[in-house]
CSV table of C-alpha atoms in Angstrom, one decimal:
chain,number,residue,atom,x,y,z
A,1,MET,CA,118.4,89.9,99.9
A,2,PRO,CA,118.8,93.4,101.3
A,3,THR,CA,117.2,95.2,104.3
A,4,LEU,CA,114.9,98.0,103.3
A,5,ILE,CA,114.8,101.0,105.7
A,6,LEU,CA,111.5,102.9,105.1
A,7,VAL,CA,111.4,106.5,106.4
A,8,ARG,CA,108.2,108.5,106.2
A,9,HIS,CA,108.8,112.2,105.6
A,10,GLY,CA,108.8,114.5,108.6
A,11,ARG,CA,105.7,116.4,109.7
A,12,SER,CA,104.6,118.7,106.9
A,13,THR,CA,102.6,121.9,106.7
A,14,ALA,CA,99.8,119.9,105.1
A,15,ASN,CA,99.7,117.5,108.0
A,16,THR,CA,99.3,120.2,110.6
A,17,ALA,CA,96.7,122.0,108.4
A,18,GLY,CA,94.7,118.8,108.1
A,19,LEU,CA,95.0,118.8,104.3
A,20,LEU,CA,95.4,115.7,102.0
A,21,ALA,CA,98.5,116.9,100.2
A,22,GLY,CA,98.9,114.2,97.6
A,23,TRP,CA,101.1,115.5,94.8
A,24,THR,CA,100.3,119.2,95.5
A,25,PRO,CA,103.5,121.2,94.9
A,26,GLY,CA,105.1,123.3,97.6
A,27,VAL,CA,104.2,121.2,100.6
A,28,SER,CA,107.3,121.6,102.9
A,29,LEU,CA,108.2,120.4,106.4
A,30,ASP,CA,106.9,122.4,109.3
A,31,GLU,CA,109.1,123.4,112.2
A,32,ARG,CA,108.6,120.1,114.0
A,33,GLY,CA,109.2,118.2,110.7
A,34,ALA,CA,112.5,120.0,110.2
A,35,ALA,CA,113.6,119.0,113.7
A,36,GLN,CA,112.6,115.4,113.0
A,37,ALA,CA,114.7,115.4,109.9
A,38,ALA,CA,117.6,117.0,111.7
A,39,ALA,CA,117.6,114.1,114.2
A,40,LEU,CA,117.5,111.4,111.5
A,41,PRO,CA,121.3,111.2,110.9
A,42,GLU,CA,122.0,110.3,114.5
A,43,ARG,CA,119.1,107.8,114.7
A,44,LEU,CA,120.6,106.0,111.7
A,45,ALA,CA,124.2,106.5,112.5
A,46,ALA,CA,124.9,102.8,113.2
A,47,VAL,CA,123.3,101.6,109.9
A,48,PRO,CA,125.6,101.6,106.8
A,49,LEU,CA,123.5,102.6,103.9
A,50,ALA,CA,124.3,101.3,100.4
A,51,GLU,CA,121.8,103.5,98.5
A,52,ILE,CA,119.2,106.2,99.2
A,53,VAL,CA,116.0,106.3,97.2
A,54,THR,CA,113.4,109.1,97.6
A,55,SER,CA,109.9,110.2,96.5
A,56,PRO,CA,110.2,113.2,94.2
A,57,LEU,CA,108.0,115.3,96.5
A,58,GLN,CA,109.5,118.3,98.4
A,59,ARG,CA,108.7,117.0,101.9
A,60,CYS,CA,110.7,113.9,101.3
A,61,GLN,CA,113.6,115.8,99.8
A,62,GLU,CA,113.7,118.1,102.8
A,63,THR,CA,113.6,115.1,105.2
A,64,LEU,CA,116.6,113.6,103.6
A,65,ALA,CA,118.7,116.7,103.4
A,66,PRO,CA,120.4,116.4,106.8
A,67,LEU,CA,121.1,112.7,106.3
A,68,LEU,CA,122.7,113.4,102.9
A,69,ALA,CA,124.8,116.2,104.4
A,70,ALA,CA,126.0,113.7,107.0
A,71,ARG,CA,126.8,111.1,104.3
A,72,PRO,CA,128.2,113.0,101.3
A,73,GLU,CA,129.3,109.8,99.7
A,74,LEU,CA,125.7,108.9,98.9
A,75,THR,CA,123.8,110.3,95.9
A,76,PRO,CA,120.0,110.0,96.2
A,77,HIS,CA,117.9,108.4,93.5
A,78,THR,CA,114.4,109.7,92.8
A,79,ASP,CA,111.7,107.2,92.0
A,80,ASP,CA,108.2,108.3,91.2
A,81,ARG,CA,106.8,104.9,92.0
A,82,ILE,CA,107.3,105.6,95.7
A,83,GLY,CA,105.7,109.0,95.5
A,84,GLU,CA,102.5,109.7,97.3
A,85,CYS,CA,99.2,108.2,96.2
A,86,HIS,CA,97.6,110.2,93.4
A,87,TYR,CA,94.5,111.4,95.2
A,88,GLY,CA,93.2,113.2,92.2
A,89,ASP,CA,90.3,115.6,92.9
A,90,TRP,CA,90.8,115.0,96.7
A,91,SER,CA,94.3,116.5,96.6
A,92,GLY,CA,94.7,119.7,98.6
A,93,ARG,CA,91.3,119.3,100.3
A,94,LYS,CA,90.7,119.4,104.0
A,95,LEU,CA,90.3,115.9,105.5
A,96,ALA,CA,87.4,117.2,107.6
A,97,GLU,CA,85.5,118.0,104.4
A,98,LEU,CA,86.0,114.5,103.0
A,99,VAL,CA,84.8,112.5,106.0
A,100,ASP,CA,81.2,112.4,104.8
A,101,ASP,CA,82.1,111.5,101.2
A,102,PRO,CA,80.8,108.0,100.5
A,103,LEU,CA,84.2,107.1,99.1
A,104,MET,CA,85.8,107.7,102.5
A,105,GLU,CA,84.0,104.7,103.9
A,106,VAL,CA,85.4,102.5,101.0
A,107,VAL,CA,88.9,103.9,101.7
A,108,GLN,CA,88.6,102.9,105.3
A,109,GLN,CA,86.7,99.5,105.0
A,110,HIS,CA,87.5,98.2,101.5
A,111,PRO,CA,90.6,100.1,100.2
A,112,SER,CA,91.3,97.5,97.5
A,113,ALA,CA,88.1,98.8,95.8
A,114,ALA,CA,88.9,102.5,96.3
A,115,ALA,CA,89.8,104.6,93.3
A,116,PHE,CA,90.2,108.4,93.7
A,117,PRO,CA,88.3,110.6,91.2
A,118,GLY,CA,90.8,111.9,88.8
A,119,GLY,CA,93.5,109.9,90.5
A,120,GLU,CA,94.5,106.3,91.0
A,121,SER,CA,93.3,103.3,92.8
A,122,MET,CA,94.8,102.1,96.1
A,123,ARG,CA,95.6,98.8,94.4
A,124,ALA,CA,97.6,100.6,91.7
A,125,MET,CA,99.4,102.6,94.4
A,126,GLN,CA,100.5,99.4,96.2
A,127,HIS,CA,101.4,97.6,93.0
A,128,ARG,CA,103.8,100.4,91.7
A,129,ALA,CA,105.5,100.7,95.1
A,130,ALA,CA,105.9,97.0,95.6
A,131,GLU,CA,107.4,96.7,92.1
A,132,ALA,CA,109.8,99.5,92.9
A,133,VAL,CA,111.0,97.7,96.0
A,134,ARG,CA,111.5,94.4,94.2
A,135,GLU,CA,113.5,96.1,91.5
A,136,TRP,CA,115.6,98.0,94.0
A,137,ASN,CA,116.2,94.9,96.1
A,138,ALA,CA,117.7,93.2,93.0
A,139,ARG,CA,119.8,96.2,92.2
A,140,VAL,CA,121.1,96.7,95.7
A,141,GLU,CA,121.9,93.0,96.0
A,142,ARG,CA,123.7,93.0,92.7
A,143,ASP,CA,125.8,96.1,93.4
A,144,HIS,CA,126.3,95.8,97.1
A,145,GLY,CA,125.7,92.2,98.2
A,146,PRO,CA,122.9,90.4,99.9
A,147,ASP,CA,123.5,91.8,103.4
A,148,ALA,CA,123.3,95.5,102.3
A,149,ALA,CA,120.8,98.0,103.7
A,150,TYR,CA,119.3,100.8,101.8
A,151,LEU,CA,116.8,103.5,102.5
A,152,MET,CA,113.6,104.8,100.9
A,153,CYS,CA,111.9,108.0,102.0
A,154,SER,CA,108.3,107.9,101.2
A,155,HIS,CA,104.7,108.6,102.4
A,156,GLY,CA,102.3,107.1,104.9
A,157,ASP,CA,100.0,105.2,102.6
A,158,ILE,CA,102.9,103.9,100.5
A,159,ILE,CA,104.8,102.6,103.5
A,160,LYS,CA,101.6,101.0,105.0
A,161,SER,CA,100.9,99.3,101.7
A,162,LEU,CA,104.5,98.0,101.5
A,163,VAL,CA,104.3,96.6,105.1
A,164,ALA,CA,101.0,94.9,104.1
A,165,ASP,CA,102.7,93.4,101.0
A,166,ALA,CA,105.7,92.2,103.1
A,167,ILE,CA,103.6,90.4,105.8
A,168,GLY,CA,101.0,89.0,103.4
A,169,LEU,CA,98.2,91.3,104.8
A,170,HIS,CA,95.4,92.0,102.4
A,171,LEU,CA,95.2,95.6,101.3
A,172,ASP,CA,91.7,95.8,102.8
A,173,LEU,CA,93.4,95.5,106.3
A,174,PHE,CA,96.3,98.0,105.7
A,175,GLN,CA,94.5,100.8,107.6
A,176,ARG,CA,95.3,98.8,110.8
A,177,ILE,CA,98.9,99.9,110.3
A,178,SER,CA,100.2,103.2,111.6
A,179,VAL,CA,103.4,105.0,110.6
A,180,GLU,CA,104.0,108.5,112.1
A,181,PRO,CA,106.0,111.3,110.5
A,182,CYS,CA,109.7,110.5,110.3
A,183,SER,CA,109.2,107.0,111.7
A,184,VAL,CA,111.5,104.2,110.6
A,185,THR,CA,110.2,100.9,109.4
A,186,ALA,CA,112.5,98.1,108.4
A,187,ILE,CA,111.9,95.0,106.2
A,188,ARG,CA,114.5,92.4,105.8
A,189,TYR,CA,114.0,90.4,102.5
A,190,THR,CA,115.2,86.9,102.1
A,191,ARG,CA,114.9,84.4,99.2
A,192,LEU,CA,111.7,82.8,100.7
A,193,ARG,CA,110.0,85.6,102.7
A,194,PRO,CA,110.3,89.2,104.1
A,195,TYR,CA,110.6,89.9,107.8
A,196,LEU,CA,109.2,93.0,109.4
A,197,VAL,CA,111.8,94.0,111.9
A,198,ARG,CA,110.8,97.5,112.8
A,199,LEU,CA,107.4,99.3,112.3
A,200,GLY,CA,106.8,103.0,112.7
A,201,ASP,CA,109.7,103.5,115.1
A,202,THR,CA,110.1,107.2,116.1
A,203,GLY,CA,112.3,106.6,119.2
A,204,ASP,CA,109.7,108.6,121.1
A,205,PHE,CA,107.0,107.0,123.2
A,206,ALA,CA,105.0,110.2,123.8
A,207,SER,CA,102.5,109.2,121.1
A,208,LEU,CA,101.4,106.2,123.4
A,209,ALA,CA,100.3,108.5,126.2
A,210,PRO,CA,96.5,109.2,126.5
A,211,ARG,CA,95.4,112.2,124.5
A,212,GLU,CA,93.2,115.1,125.7
A,213,LYS,CA,91.2,114.7,122.5
A,214,PRO,CA,90.5,111.0,121.7
A,215,ALA,CA,92.0,109.7,118.4
A,216,GLU,CA,89.6,109.4,115.5
A,217,GLY,CA,88.3,105.9,114.9
A,218,ASP,CA,89.2,106.0,111.2
A,219,ALA,CA,92.7,105.7,109.9
A,220,PRO,CA,94.0,109.1,108.6
A,221,VAL,CA,94.3,109.1,104.9
A,222,GLY,CA,97.8,110.0,103.9
A,223,GLY,CA,99.2,109.0,107.3
A,224,GLY,CA,98.2,111.8,109.7
A,225,ALA,CA,100.3,114.3,111.6
A,226,GLY,CA,101.5,112.0,114.4
A,227,ALA,CA,101.8,112.7,118.1
A,228,PRO,CA,100.6,116.2,119.2
């Protein structure tokens, strides 16, 4: 079966403002995010891509624009199922304001039980994204052969949940996974099992250096802004 290249969108204005964007319209890439997107075609130059699938949200569309310009033979497919988690009443709010909400502890420690008010559960988010991947795997294999590679541009929590699904990790442990903006994660699917062959690769090791301000103990909901 095919190899799936998962790209998280570049750093967005919501990431730098500390907002939980969700499906809030008009969230674009910031200056650094645009530079990350511009570097994506060269980073993926050696990978022949059979298809490109994207979340409908603006920050993903902007991330893919340079890659699509470099590969005019590819027409992107939009799939709502790999769109961001529906955070409901939390959408557009500052993460700092949500830290003390009792639901945040559930999101961090027991995400399989977390359901956002006015939105969806994290279980439903993972299910729809995994179903999308399975359907696209079958479609890409049918149209392009079992050795084809294709790309999905999506969001932090979606990609983390797909990695957890691929490696058999319970959703309650998916907050242990980190994917920075414009990072590349690759999963090779076979008849019997998936193989995680890249995880959160940015090609930049600056994020591993000690930070002046220690990183928060909790996982950033939505994926965080990445290295400073």
